[in-house]
Structures are given as structure tokens and as C-alpha cells.
Coordinates of C-alpha atoms and ligand atoms in Angstrom, one line a residue:
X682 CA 121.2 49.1 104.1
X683 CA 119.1 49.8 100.7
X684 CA 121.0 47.9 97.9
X685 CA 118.4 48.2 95.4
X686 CA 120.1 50.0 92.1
X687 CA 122.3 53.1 93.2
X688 CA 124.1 55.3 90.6
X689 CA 128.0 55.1 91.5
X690 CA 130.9 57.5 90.5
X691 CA 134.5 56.8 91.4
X692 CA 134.4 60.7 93.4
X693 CA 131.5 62.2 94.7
X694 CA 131.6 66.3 94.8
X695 CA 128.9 67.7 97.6
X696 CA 128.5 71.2 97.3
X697 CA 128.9 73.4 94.1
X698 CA 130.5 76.8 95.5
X699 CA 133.6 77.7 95.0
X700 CA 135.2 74.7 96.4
X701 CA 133.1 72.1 94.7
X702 CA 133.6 73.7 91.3
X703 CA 137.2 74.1 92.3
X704 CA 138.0 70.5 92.6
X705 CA 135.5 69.7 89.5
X706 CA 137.7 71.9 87.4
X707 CA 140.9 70.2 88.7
X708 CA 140.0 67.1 88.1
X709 CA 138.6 67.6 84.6
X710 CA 142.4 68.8 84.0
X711 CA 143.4 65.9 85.6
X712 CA 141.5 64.1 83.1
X713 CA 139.6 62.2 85.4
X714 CA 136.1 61.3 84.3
X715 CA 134.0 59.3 86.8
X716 CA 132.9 61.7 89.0
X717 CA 129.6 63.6 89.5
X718 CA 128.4 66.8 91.9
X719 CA 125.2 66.5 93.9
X720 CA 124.1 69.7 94.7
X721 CA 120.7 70.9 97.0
X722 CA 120.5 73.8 95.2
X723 CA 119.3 73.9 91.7
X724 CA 122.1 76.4 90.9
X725 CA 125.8 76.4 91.2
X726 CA 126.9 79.3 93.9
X727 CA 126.8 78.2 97.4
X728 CA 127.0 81.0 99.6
X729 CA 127.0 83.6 97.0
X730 CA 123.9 81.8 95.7
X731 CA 122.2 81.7 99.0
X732 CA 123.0 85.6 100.2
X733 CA 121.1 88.2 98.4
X734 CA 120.5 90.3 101.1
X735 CA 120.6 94.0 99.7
X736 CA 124.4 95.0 99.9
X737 CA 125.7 91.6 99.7
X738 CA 129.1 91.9 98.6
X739 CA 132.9 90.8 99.1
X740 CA 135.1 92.2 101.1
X741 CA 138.0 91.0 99.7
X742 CA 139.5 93.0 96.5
X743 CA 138.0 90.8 93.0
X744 CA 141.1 90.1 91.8
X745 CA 142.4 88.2 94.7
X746 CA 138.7 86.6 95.3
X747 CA 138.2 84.2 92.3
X748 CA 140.3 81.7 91.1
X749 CA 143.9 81.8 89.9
X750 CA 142.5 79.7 86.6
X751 CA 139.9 81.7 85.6
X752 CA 140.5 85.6 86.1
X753 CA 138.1 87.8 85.3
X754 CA 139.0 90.6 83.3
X755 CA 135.2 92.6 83.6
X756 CA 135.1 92.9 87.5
X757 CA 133.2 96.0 87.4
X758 CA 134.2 97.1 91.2
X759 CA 137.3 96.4 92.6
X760 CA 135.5 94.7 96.0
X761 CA 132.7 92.7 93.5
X762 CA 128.8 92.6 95.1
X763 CA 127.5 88.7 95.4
X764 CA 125.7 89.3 92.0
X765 CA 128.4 89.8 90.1
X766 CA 130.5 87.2 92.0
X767 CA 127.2 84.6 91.2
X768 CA 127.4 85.5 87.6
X769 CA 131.5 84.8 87.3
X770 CA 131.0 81.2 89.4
X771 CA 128.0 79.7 86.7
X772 CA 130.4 81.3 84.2
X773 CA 133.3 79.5 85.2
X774 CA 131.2 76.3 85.7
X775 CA 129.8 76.8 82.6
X776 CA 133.0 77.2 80.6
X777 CA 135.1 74.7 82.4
X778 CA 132.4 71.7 81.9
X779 CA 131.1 71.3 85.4
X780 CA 127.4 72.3 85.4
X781 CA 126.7 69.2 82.8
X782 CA 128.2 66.8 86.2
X783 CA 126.2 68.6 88.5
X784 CA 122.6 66.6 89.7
X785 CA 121.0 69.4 91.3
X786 CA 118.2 68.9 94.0
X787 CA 120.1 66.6 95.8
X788 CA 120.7 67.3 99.2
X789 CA 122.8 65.3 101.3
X790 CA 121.0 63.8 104.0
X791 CA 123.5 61.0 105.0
X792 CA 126.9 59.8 103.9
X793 CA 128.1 56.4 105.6
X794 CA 131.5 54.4 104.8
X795 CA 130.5 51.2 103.8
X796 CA 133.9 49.4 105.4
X797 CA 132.7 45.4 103.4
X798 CA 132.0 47.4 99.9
X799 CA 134.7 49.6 100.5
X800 CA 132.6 52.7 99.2
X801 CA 130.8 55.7 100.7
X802 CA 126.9 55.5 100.7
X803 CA 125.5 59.0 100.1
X804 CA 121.5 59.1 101.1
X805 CA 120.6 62.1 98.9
X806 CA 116.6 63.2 99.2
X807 CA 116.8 61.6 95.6
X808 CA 117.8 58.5 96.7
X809 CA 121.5 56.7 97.4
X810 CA 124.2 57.1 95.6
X811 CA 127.6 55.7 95.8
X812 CA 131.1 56.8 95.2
X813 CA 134.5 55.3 96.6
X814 CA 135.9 58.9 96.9
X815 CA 133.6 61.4 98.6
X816 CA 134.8 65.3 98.5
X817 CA 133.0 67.6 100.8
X818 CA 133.0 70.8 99.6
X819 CA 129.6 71.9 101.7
X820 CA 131.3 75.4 103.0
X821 CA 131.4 76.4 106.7
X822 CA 129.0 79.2 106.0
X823 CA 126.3 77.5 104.4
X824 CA 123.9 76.7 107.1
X825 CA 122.0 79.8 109.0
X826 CA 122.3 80.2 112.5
X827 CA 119.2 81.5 114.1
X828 CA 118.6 81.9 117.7
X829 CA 115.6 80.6 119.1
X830 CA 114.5 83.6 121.3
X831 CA 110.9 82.7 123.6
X832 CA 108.2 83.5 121.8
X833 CA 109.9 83.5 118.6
X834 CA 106.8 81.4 116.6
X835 CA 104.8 84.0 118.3
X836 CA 105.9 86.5 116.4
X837 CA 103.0 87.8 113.8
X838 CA 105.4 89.8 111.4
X839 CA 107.9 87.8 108.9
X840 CA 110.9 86.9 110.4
X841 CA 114.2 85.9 108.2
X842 CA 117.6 85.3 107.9
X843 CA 119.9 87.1 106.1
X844 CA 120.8 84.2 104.1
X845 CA 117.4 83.6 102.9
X846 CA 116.0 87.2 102.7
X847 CA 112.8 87.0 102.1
X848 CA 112.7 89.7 98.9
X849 CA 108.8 89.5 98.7
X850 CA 108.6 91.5 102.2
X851 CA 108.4 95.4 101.5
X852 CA 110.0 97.0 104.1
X853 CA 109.2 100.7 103.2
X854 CA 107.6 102.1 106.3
X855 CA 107.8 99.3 108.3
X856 CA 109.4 99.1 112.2
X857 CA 112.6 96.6 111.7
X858 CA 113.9 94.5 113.8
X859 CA 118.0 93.5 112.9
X860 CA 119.6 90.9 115.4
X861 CA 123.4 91.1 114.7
X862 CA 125.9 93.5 113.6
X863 CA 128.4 91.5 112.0
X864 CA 129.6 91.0 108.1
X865 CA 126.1 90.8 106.5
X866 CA 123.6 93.1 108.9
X867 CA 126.9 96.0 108.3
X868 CA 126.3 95.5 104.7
X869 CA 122.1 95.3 104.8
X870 CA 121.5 98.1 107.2
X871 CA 122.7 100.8 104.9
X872 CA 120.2 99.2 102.3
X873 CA 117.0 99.2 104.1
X874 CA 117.8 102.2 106.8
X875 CA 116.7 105.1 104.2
X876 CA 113.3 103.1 103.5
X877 CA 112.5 101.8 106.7
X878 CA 109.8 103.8 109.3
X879 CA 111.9 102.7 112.4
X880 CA 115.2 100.6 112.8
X881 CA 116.4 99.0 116.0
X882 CA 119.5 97.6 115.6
X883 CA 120.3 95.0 118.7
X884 CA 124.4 94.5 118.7
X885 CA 125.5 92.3 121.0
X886 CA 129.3 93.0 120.2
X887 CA 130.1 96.1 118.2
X888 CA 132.8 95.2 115.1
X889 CA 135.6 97.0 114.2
X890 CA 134.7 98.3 111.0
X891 CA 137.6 100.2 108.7
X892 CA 137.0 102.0 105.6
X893 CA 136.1 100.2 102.1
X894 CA 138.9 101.0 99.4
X895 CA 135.9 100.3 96.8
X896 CA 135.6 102.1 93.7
X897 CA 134.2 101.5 90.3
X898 CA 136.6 99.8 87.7
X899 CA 136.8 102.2 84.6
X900 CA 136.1 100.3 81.0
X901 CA 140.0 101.3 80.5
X902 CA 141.3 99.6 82.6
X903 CA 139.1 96.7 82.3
X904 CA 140.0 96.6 78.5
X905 CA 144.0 96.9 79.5
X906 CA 143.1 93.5 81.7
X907 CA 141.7 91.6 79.0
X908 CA 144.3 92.6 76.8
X909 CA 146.8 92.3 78.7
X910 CA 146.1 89.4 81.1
X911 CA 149.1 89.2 82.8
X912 CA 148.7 92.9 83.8
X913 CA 146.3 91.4 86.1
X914 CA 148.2 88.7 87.3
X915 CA 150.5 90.9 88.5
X916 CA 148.1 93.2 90.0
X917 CA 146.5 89.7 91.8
X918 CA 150.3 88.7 93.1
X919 CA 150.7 92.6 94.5
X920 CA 147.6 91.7 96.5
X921 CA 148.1 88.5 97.5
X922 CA 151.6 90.0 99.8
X923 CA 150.1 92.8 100.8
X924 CA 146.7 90.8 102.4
X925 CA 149.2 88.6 103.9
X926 CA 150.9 91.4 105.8
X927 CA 147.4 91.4 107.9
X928 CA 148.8 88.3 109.4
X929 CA 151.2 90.8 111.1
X930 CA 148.2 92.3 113.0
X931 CA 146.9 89.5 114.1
X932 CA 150.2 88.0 115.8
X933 CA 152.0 91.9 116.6
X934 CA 149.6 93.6 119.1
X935 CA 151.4 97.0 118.3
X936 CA 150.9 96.7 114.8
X937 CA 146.7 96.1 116.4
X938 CA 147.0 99.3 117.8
X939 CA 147.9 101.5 114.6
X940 CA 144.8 99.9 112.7
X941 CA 142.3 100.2 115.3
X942 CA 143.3 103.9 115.6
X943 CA 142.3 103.9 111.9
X944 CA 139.5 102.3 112.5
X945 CA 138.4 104.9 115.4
X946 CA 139.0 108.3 113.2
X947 CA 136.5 106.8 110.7
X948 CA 133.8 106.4 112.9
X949 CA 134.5 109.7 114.5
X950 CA 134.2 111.2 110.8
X951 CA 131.3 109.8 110.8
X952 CA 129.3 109.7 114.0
X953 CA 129.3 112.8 116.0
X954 CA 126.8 111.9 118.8
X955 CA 129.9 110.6 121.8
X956 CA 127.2 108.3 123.4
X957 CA 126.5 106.5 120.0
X958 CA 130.5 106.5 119.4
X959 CA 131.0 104.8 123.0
X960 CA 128.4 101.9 122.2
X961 CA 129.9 101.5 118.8
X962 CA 133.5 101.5 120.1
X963 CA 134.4 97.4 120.8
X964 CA 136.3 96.7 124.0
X965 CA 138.3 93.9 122.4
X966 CA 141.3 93.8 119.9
X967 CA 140.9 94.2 116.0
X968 CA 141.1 90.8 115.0
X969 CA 139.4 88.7 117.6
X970 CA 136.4 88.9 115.1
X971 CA 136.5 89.7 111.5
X972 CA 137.4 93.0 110.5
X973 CA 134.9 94.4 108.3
X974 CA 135.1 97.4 106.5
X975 CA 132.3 99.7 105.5
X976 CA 131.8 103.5 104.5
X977 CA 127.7 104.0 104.9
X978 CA 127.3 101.8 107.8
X979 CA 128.0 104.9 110.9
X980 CA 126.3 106.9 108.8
X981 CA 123.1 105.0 108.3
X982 CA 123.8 104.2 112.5
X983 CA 123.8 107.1 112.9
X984 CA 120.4 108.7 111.3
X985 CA 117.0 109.5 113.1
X986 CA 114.9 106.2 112.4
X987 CA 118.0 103.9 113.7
X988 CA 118.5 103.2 117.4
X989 CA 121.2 101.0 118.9
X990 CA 120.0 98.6 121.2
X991 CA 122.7 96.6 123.5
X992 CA 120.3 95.7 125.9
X993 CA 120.2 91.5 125.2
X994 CA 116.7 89.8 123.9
X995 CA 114.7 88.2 126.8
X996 CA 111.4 86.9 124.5
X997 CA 109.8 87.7 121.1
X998 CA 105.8 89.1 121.1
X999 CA 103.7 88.8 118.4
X1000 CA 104.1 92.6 117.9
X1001 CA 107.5 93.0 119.0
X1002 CA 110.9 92.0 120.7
X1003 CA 111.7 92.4 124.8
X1004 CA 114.7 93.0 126.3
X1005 CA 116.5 91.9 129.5
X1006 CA 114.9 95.5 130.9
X1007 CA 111.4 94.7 129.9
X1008 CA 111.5 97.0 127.4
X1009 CA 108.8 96.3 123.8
X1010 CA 110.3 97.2 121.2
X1011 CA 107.5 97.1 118.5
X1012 CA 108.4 95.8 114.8
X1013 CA 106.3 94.6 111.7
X1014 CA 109.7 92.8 110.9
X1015 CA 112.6 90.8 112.2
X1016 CA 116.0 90.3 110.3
X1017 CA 118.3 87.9 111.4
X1018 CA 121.7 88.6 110.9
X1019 CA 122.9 86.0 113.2
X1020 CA 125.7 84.4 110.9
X1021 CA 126.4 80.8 110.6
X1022 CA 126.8 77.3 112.0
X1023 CA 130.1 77.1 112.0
X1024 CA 132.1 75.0 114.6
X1025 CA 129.4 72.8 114.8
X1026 CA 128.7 72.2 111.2
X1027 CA 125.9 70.4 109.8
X1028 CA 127.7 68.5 107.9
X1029 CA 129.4 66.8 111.0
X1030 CA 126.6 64.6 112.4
X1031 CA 126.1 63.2 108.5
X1032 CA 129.0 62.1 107.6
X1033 CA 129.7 58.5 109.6
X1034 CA 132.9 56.4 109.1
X1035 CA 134.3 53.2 109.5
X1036 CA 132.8 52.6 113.1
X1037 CA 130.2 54.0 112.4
X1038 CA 131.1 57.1 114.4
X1039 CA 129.4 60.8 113.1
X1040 CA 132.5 63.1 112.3
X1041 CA 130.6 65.4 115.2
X1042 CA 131.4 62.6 117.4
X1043 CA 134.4 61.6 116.8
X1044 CA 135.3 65.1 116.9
X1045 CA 134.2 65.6 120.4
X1046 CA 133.7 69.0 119.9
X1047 CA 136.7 70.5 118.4
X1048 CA 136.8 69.5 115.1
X1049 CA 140.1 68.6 113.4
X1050 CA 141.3 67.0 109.8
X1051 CA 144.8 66.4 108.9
X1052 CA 145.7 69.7 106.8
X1053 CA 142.2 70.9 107.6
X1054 CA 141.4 68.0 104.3
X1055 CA 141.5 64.2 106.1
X1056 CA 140.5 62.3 108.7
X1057 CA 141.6 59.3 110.7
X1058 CA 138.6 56.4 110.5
X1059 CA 136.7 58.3 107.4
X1060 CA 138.8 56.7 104.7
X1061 CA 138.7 58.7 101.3
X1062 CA 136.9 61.7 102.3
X1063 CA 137.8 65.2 101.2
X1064 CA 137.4 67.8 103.5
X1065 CA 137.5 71.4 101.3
X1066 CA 137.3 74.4 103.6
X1067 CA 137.8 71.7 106.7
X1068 CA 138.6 72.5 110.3
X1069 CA 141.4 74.5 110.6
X1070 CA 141.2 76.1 106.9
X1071 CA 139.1 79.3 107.4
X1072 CA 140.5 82.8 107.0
X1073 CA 140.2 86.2 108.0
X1074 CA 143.0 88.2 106.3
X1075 CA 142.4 87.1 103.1
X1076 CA 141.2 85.3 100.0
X1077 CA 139.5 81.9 100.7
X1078 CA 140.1 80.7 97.2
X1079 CA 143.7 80.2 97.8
X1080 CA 142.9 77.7 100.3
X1081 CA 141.0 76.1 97.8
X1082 CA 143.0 75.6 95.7
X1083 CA 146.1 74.2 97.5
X1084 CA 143.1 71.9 98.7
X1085 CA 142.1 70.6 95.4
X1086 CA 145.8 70.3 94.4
X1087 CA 146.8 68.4 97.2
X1088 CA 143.5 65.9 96.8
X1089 CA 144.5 65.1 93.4
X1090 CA 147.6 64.0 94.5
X1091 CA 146.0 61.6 97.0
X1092 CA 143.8 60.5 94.1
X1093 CA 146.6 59.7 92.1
X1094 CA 148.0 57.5 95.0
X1095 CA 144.8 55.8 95.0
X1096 CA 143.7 54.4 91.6
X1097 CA 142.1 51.6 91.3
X1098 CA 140.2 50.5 94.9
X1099 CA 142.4 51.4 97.4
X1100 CA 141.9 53.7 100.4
X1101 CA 143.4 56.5 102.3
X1102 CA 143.5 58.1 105.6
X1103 CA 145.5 60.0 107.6
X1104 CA 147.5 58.7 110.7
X1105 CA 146.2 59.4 114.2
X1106 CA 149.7 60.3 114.8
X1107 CA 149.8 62.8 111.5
X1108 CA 146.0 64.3 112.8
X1109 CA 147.9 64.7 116.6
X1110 CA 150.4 66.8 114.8
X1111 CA 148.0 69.3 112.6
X1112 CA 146.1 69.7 115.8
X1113 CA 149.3 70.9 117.6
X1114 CA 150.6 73.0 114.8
X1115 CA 147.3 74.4 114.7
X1116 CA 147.0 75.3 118.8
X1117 CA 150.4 76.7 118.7
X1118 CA 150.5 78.9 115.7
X1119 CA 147.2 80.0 117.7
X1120 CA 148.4 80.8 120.4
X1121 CA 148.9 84.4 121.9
X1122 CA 147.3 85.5 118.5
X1123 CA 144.6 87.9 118.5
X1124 CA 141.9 85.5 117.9
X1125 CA 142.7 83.4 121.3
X1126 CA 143.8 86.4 123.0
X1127 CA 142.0 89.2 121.9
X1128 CA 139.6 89.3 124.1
X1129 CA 136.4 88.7 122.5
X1130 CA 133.7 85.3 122.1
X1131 CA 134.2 84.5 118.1
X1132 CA 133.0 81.7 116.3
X1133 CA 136.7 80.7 115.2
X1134 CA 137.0 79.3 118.6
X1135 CA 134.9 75.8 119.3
X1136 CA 133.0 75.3 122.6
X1137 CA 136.3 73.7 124.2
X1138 CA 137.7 77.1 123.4
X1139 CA 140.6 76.2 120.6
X1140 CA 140.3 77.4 117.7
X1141 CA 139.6 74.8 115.1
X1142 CA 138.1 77.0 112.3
X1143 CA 141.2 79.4 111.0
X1144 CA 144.3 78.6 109.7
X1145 CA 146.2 81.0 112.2
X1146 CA 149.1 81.9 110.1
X1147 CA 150.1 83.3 106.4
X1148 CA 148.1 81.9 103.4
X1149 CA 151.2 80.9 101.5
X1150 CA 152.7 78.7 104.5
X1151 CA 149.2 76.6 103.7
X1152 CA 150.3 76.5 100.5
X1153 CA 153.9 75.3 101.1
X1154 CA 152.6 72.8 103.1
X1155 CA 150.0 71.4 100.9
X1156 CA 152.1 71.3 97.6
X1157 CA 153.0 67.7 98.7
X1158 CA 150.9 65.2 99.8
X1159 CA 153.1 62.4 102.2
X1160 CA 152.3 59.6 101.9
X1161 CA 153.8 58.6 105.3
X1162 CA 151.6 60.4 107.1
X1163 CA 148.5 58.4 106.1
X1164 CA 147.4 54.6 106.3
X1165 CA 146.5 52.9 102.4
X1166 CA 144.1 50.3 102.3
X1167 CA 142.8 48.2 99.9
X1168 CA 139.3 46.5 99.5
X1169 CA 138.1 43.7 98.5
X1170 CA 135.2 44.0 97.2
X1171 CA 134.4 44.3 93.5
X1172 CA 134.7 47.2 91.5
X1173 CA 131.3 48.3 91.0
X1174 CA 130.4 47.9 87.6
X1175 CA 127.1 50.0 87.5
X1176 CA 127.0 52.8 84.9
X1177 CA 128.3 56.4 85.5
X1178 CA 125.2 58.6 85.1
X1179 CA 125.2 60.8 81.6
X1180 CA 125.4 64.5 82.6
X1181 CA 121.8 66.1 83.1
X1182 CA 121.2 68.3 80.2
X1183 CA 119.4 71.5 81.0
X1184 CA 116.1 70.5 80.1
X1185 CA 116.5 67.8 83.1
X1186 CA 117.8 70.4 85.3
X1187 CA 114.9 72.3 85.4
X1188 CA 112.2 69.3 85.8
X1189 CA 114.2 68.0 88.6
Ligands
NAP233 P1 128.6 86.9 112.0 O1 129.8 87.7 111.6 O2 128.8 85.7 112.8 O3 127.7 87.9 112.9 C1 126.6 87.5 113.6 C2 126.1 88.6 114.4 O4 125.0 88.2 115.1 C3 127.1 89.1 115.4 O5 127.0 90.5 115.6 C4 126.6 88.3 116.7 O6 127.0 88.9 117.9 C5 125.1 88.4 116.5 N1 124.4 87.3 117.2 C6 124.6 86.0 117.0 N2 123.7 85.3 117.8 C7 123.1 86.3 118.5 C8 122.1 86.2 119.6 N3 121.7 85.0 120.0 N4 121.7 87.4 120.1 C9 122.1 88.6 119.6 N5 123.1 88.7 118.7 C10 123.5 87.5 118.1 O7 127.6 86.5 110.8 P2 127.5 87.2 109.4 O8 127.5 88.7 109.5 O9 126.4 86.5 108.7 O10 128.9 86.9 108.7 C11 129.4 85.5 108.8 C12 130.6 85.4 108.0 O11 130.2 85.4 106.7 C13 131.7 86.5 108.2 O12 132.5 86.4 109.2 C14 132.4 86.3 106.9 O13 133.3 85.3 107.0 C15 131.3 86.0 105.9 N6 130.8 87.1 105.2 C16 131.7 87.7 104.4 C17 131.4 88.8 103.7 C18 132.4 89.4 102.8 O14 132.4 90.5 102.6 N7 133.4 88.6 102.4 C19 130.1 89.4 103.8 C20 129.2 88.8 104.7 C21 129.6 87.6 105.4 P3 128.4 88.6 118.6 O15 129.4 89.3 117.8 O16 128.2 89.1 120.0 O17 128.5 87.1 118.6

């Protein structure tokens, strides 16, 4: 292993969304010092970085989806698009001190325990880098899925991702191609559908998708927020309950019904062609996959230039895409709106522990962390956003932030060069909670393939339940559910690294 001069930082940050920033702001508060952020990027953002697919937005109300610390009076829309949500996460990284910790362009390629030096070994395409604590806070939905269809590299037209649109492409006149109809291609299609020549939309699954409650926030009301500031704290709280009632749907089948009826009258509003209406109609329960909520997507369905093709992809020509009836469907254009890698993460066959074991291996395919955060044989990692943390009903951010919380606790545990990991036993438990607060819940019984569930069919990616239960149980890290260690090795005396200033930032 490389010894030669490595910069080291008691805590290591990877990843700068909102879970990285998150715990960077916490443990500023916490008055904790020696710690540094590598990021790939060379902006703060993550996710909301990464998207900017046209229509890119939240679908969770503003003033639930940012964080409890920092509210944002200006939201200009009461669901926020990802520009405006990119501008509030720099701001707040700005503001609270982060972006001067963050070394941007450094991705991650490797992160090994070193068991002898009692410190993590972070291979970073700038070089190693060392840390005794390492906090993951990489996201679940950071890295693209795309399938590899025959004759994909065939293909003569651009081909992209959602999540790294290609903005340079003009797609006025052109015959589109959009794989997916899921969160993003529901939010892109209404974009490009008016400009496009042709649209062939392939849905392998239809969504559910309910009405947006989006409207414009009047400069009134956003001046009675900033004056007023607890006015939207209470406004946040009254959102907070009523997004947890979702949980309801998700575990009461009847209350299921009385959505999806909602659901069903808005697309009738707004498709009137029955055949169209039958292959938009899912044969599965609302819940199984995210609900998603849109008012221009039937619509833009619906027009002249878009067909709905459910037929599944066989190849990819260079002028076009095949399906299982050997039908060419020509296209200058493909759009991938695939989603994510989500069960199994990236992120899982880089991180090695004390054996030497990948976390993707000693997963064994169903991944699982002690309160979604630790795991047994990876002594002090962080898992933000881990297995078993995702959520449907509502805002992400709380999650985070019972994360963060609960880490610093463990930190506090841990001064000096100890260690800490979780208990097989404790890990056991979380996994059992987990399968049955799961269980007979729409998204193991709903009938429908999601990307909650792993390939051994649990589901490892949600937290099944209410948000505020995560909460309760996070607000106190036990100590007896975890092993302490200490090592023996020196502290490691090399030199924190001075923040980047700005004018490094943009050489890097
Ligand atoms: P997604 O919800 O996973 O949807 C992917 C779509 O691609 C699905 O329709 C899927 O079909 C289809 N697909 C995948 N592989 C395919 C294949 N080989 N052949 C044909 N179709 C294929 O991905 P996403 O739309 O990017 O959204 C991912 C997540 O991002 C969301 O669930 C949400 O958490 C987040 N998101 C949130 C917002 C927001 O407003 N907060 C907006 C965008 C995204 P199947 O359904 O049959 O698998």
C-alpha cells in the first residue's frame, strides 16, 4: 500500500449533496475542525447538481425539502425546480463554511480500512488520502443506470441519460427516443414533446401519477416568511404530519384505493382516447413504485407526435430502436430515463473493511447497516442515506438529519483513536425490524418489480414506516449496540490541508 505523503483529516466527508453538506454543517456546530470533503464534482449539489434535464424539479413541497437549519424564505414555487434547489444548497454551503473544506475533483475510487494504522485509506483520482472517520454521504441516486440494449454503440444519433443531458443536442424536429416513464422522463417529456418532430415513448410499467399542488409563491407571502420566520416553521411542521399520513396508504390497502381513484379521474380529464387510458392505467397498487405527480404529463401523452410504445426493446440500429415484434422505430435521438443504481450501489464494491471484504460482498446482496448508518467489520464508517433509509412519502432531509445527529454522537464517543462498529447482533436486529415493518406493505405486496426491493427480493432501500419513528430512534446513539476499539498506532501527525480558496478550485 502507497505510504508516500498522504493528506490526513480526523473525518473524511464523500459526497457534497445534501447529506454531505448536512453533516459538514453539523460538525462545524459541533466545533469540530479536522475534517475535509472530497468531492468528484467541481460543485457542491449532488443529484440536484447532476439532473438538469428540462423539468427537473421536486416533488416534495420546498418547505419540507431543505433543511430544518437553514429555511428558505424566497422559494419562489411551493414544489421548487432543481435550479432553484442548486442555488439554495451552494447558498447554504456557502454561508455555513463548507465549500472552503470541500477538495473538489476528487472522486473516490477506493476506500480501504487500514486495521494496523487504524485509519481508512481513501484512493481519490488525486491521490490517497487518509482519515480515521470516513462519512459516506455519496446518495443512492447518484450513479445512472443505463441498459445495455444490442446494438446500443451502434446507434449513430446521441444517446443520453437523463442525469447527464446532453444540453448541446437540439431536439427541435428531431424523432425521440425516451426509455422510461418514471420520476424524471414524467418531468422531461412535457419539455421536449411540443418541439420534438416525433416522440416514442417505451414504458415498460406505467406510474401512477396524481396531480401537482404546484403554484407560484406570491412576493407577499414570501416577505411574511422572512419576516416572520417562524410562520414558516409552522407551515414546515403542518407538512411534515400531513406527508406522514402517506405512510397510511402504503400499509392500509383501503386507504390505496381512494388515492388511486384520484389518480384515475385525472388521467381521464386528461386523456380521452380509452386505448391510450388502458396502456397508461398500472395493474399494480399505488405505492409499489413512487407516486409521482404531474399535470402536463397525459396531456403531452396524449398529443399527435407522442406514441406509447409497451412493446419491450429487442436491439438498438444505427438509425433506430427494435422491439420484441420486429418493429424500427426510427430516431435521430435516444433519452434515457432509466433511473439509478440503486440496490446495487457503486459505492459498495469500493469501500473494503477490516478483512478486506467489499461492503457489496459482505452484503451478499441485500445490503444492510445498523440504523441504515453502520456496519459490522467497517469500523468508523458513516453511512448517510444507507440501506434501509430511502423514502417515498416524504422529505429525504429529515433522514438526514437524524443521520448527522446521531453520527455526532458516535464521534463524541470516539475522541481521540478509538473505533466503532455496530454488533452483528444489533445489525441482525435492524435487518428484522426492517423485513417486518415491510411486510404486507405496498412496496412488498403491491404487486409490482421496484428498485426498493434488492435481487433477493427484501427490501433494503426504504425505511418502511413513518419518518418521525426514524427519528425517535436515532435521537440516541447506544452504545451497547456496537463494539469500541482502540488502535495502536500513532496519531498521525501530518498537517490538515488549508481549505482551497476559489482561485484553487477552479485550476483543480
Ligand atoms: P425510475 O423511477 O427508476 O424510473 C426508471 C424508468 O425506466 C422506469 O419507468 C423503468 O421501468 C424504466 N426502465 C428501467 N430500465 C429499463 C429497461 N431496461 N427497459 C425499459 N425500461 C426501463 O428512475 P427516475 O425516473 O430517474 O427516478 C429515480 C428516482 O429519482 C425517483 O424514484 C425519485 O426518488 C428520484 N426523483 C425524484 C424526483 C422528485 O421530484 N423528487 C424527480 C426525479 C427523480 P420499470 O418501472 O418497469 O422498471
Amino acid at each position: 500500500m502507497n505510504d508516500t505523503p498522504s493528506t490526513h483529516s480526523r473525518i473524511a466527508i464523500v459526497g457534497t449533496g445534501f447529506s454531505g453538506i448536512a453533516a459538514a454543517v453539523k460538525l462545524i456546530d459541533e466545533g469540530e475542525n479536522d475534517f475535509v470533503l472530497y468531492e468528484r464534482s467541481g460543485e457542491v449539489g449532488g443529484t440536484w447538481r447532476d439532473n438538469t434535464y428540462p423539468g427537473c424539479g421536486c416533488d416534495i413541497p420546498s418547505h419540507l425539502y431543505s433543511f430544518s437549519f437553514a429555511q428558505n424564505p424566497g422559494w419562489s414555487r411551493t414544489f421548487s425546480g432543481q435550479p432553484e434547489i442548486q442555488t439554495y444548497l451552494k447558498r447554504v454551503s456557502d454561508e455555513y463554511g463548507v465549500t472552503p473544506r470541500v477538495r473538489f475533483h476528487h472522486n473516490l475510487n477506493e476506500a480501504n480500512w487500514d486495521d494496523e494504522a487504524g485509519l481508512w485509506r481513501l484512493e481519490t483520482s488525486q491521490g490517497q488520502r487518509t482519515a480515521d472517520i470516513f462519512i459516506s454521504a455519496v446518495g443512492g441516486l447518484s450513479e445512472p443506470s443505463t441498459p445495455r440494449f444490442p446494438g446500443l454503440e451502434t446507434f449513430e444519433g446521441p444517446a443520453f441519460h437523463s442525469a447527464a443531458w446532453d444540453h448541446d443536442i437540439d431536439l427541435a424536429g428531431k424523432r425521440v427516443a425516451v426509455i422510461g416513464t418514471g420520476a424524471s422522463a414524467i418531468q422531461f417529456v412535457p419539455e421536449i414533446q411540443p418541439e420534438v418532430a416525433r416522440l416514442d415513448l417505451f414504458q415498460r410499467t406505467p406510474p401512477w401519477v396524481m396531480p401537482r399542488r404546484d403554484r407560484r409563491v406570491s412576493t407577499l407571502e414570501r416577505r411574511f416568511f422572512k419576516a416572520i420566520p417562524a410562520a414558516q416553521k409552522l407551515i414546515r411542521t403542518a407538512i411534515y404530519w400531513g406527508r406522514e399520513l402517506f405512510v397510511l396508504q402504503m400499509r392500509r390497502p383501503r386507504v390505496a384505493r381512494r388515492t388511486q381513484a384520484i389518480a384515475l379521474r385525472h388521467m381521464h380529464q386528461q386523456v380521452k382516447d380509452v386505448a391510450l387510458r388502458e396502456t397508461l392505467t398500472p395493474d399494480y397498487s399505488m405505492g409499489c413504485k413512487r407516486i409521482l405527480q404531474s399535470n402536463d404529463y397525459y396531456p403531452a401523452v396524449a398529443s399527435e407526435n407522442v406514441d406509447v410504445v409497451t412493446t419491450g426493446i429487442s436491439e438498438v440500429r444505427p438509425d433506430g430502436v427494435v422491439t420484441a415484434d420486429g418493429e424500427q422505430r426510427p430516431a435521430d435521438v435516444i433519452i434515457f430515463g432509466t433511473g439509478f443504481k440503486v440496490t446495487d450501489m457503486p459505492i459498495g464494491h469500493r469501500i473494503r473493511g477490516r478483512d478486506g471484504k467489499s461492503l457489496h460482498e459482505s452484503w451478499q446482496s441485500s445490503p444492510n447497516a445498523h440504523n441504515g448508518t453502520t456496519i459490522a467489520g467497517f469500523p468508523n464508517l458513516f453511512m448517510l442515506m444507507g440501506p434501509g433509509t430511502g423514502l417515498g412519502h416524504t422529505s429525504v432531509t429529515i433522514m438526514i438529519e437524524a443521520q448527522v445527529g446521531y453520527v455526532t454522537q458516535a464521534l463524541r464517543l470516539i475522541s481521540g483513536k478509538a473505533t466503532v462498529e455496530p454488533t452483528e447482533e444489533a445489525m441482525n436486529d435492524w435487518r428484522d425490524e426492517i423485513d417486518r415493518l415491510s411486510h404486507n406493505t405496498v412496496w412488498t405486496s403491491g404487486g409490482c418489480d421496484s428498485w426498493y426491493l434488492d435481487e433477493t427480493g427484501r427490501n433494503s432501500t426504504l425505511w418502511p414506516t413513518f419518518a418521525h419513528s426514524y427519528r425517535r430512534r436515532l435521537s440516541k446513539f447506544k452504545p451497547a449496540e456496537h463494539r469500541f476499539g482502540f488502535t495502536t498506532a500513532e496519531p498521525v501527525t501530518e498537517p490538515i490541508v488549508e481549505p482551497v480558496t476559489n482561485a484553487e478550485k477552479q485550476t483543480a
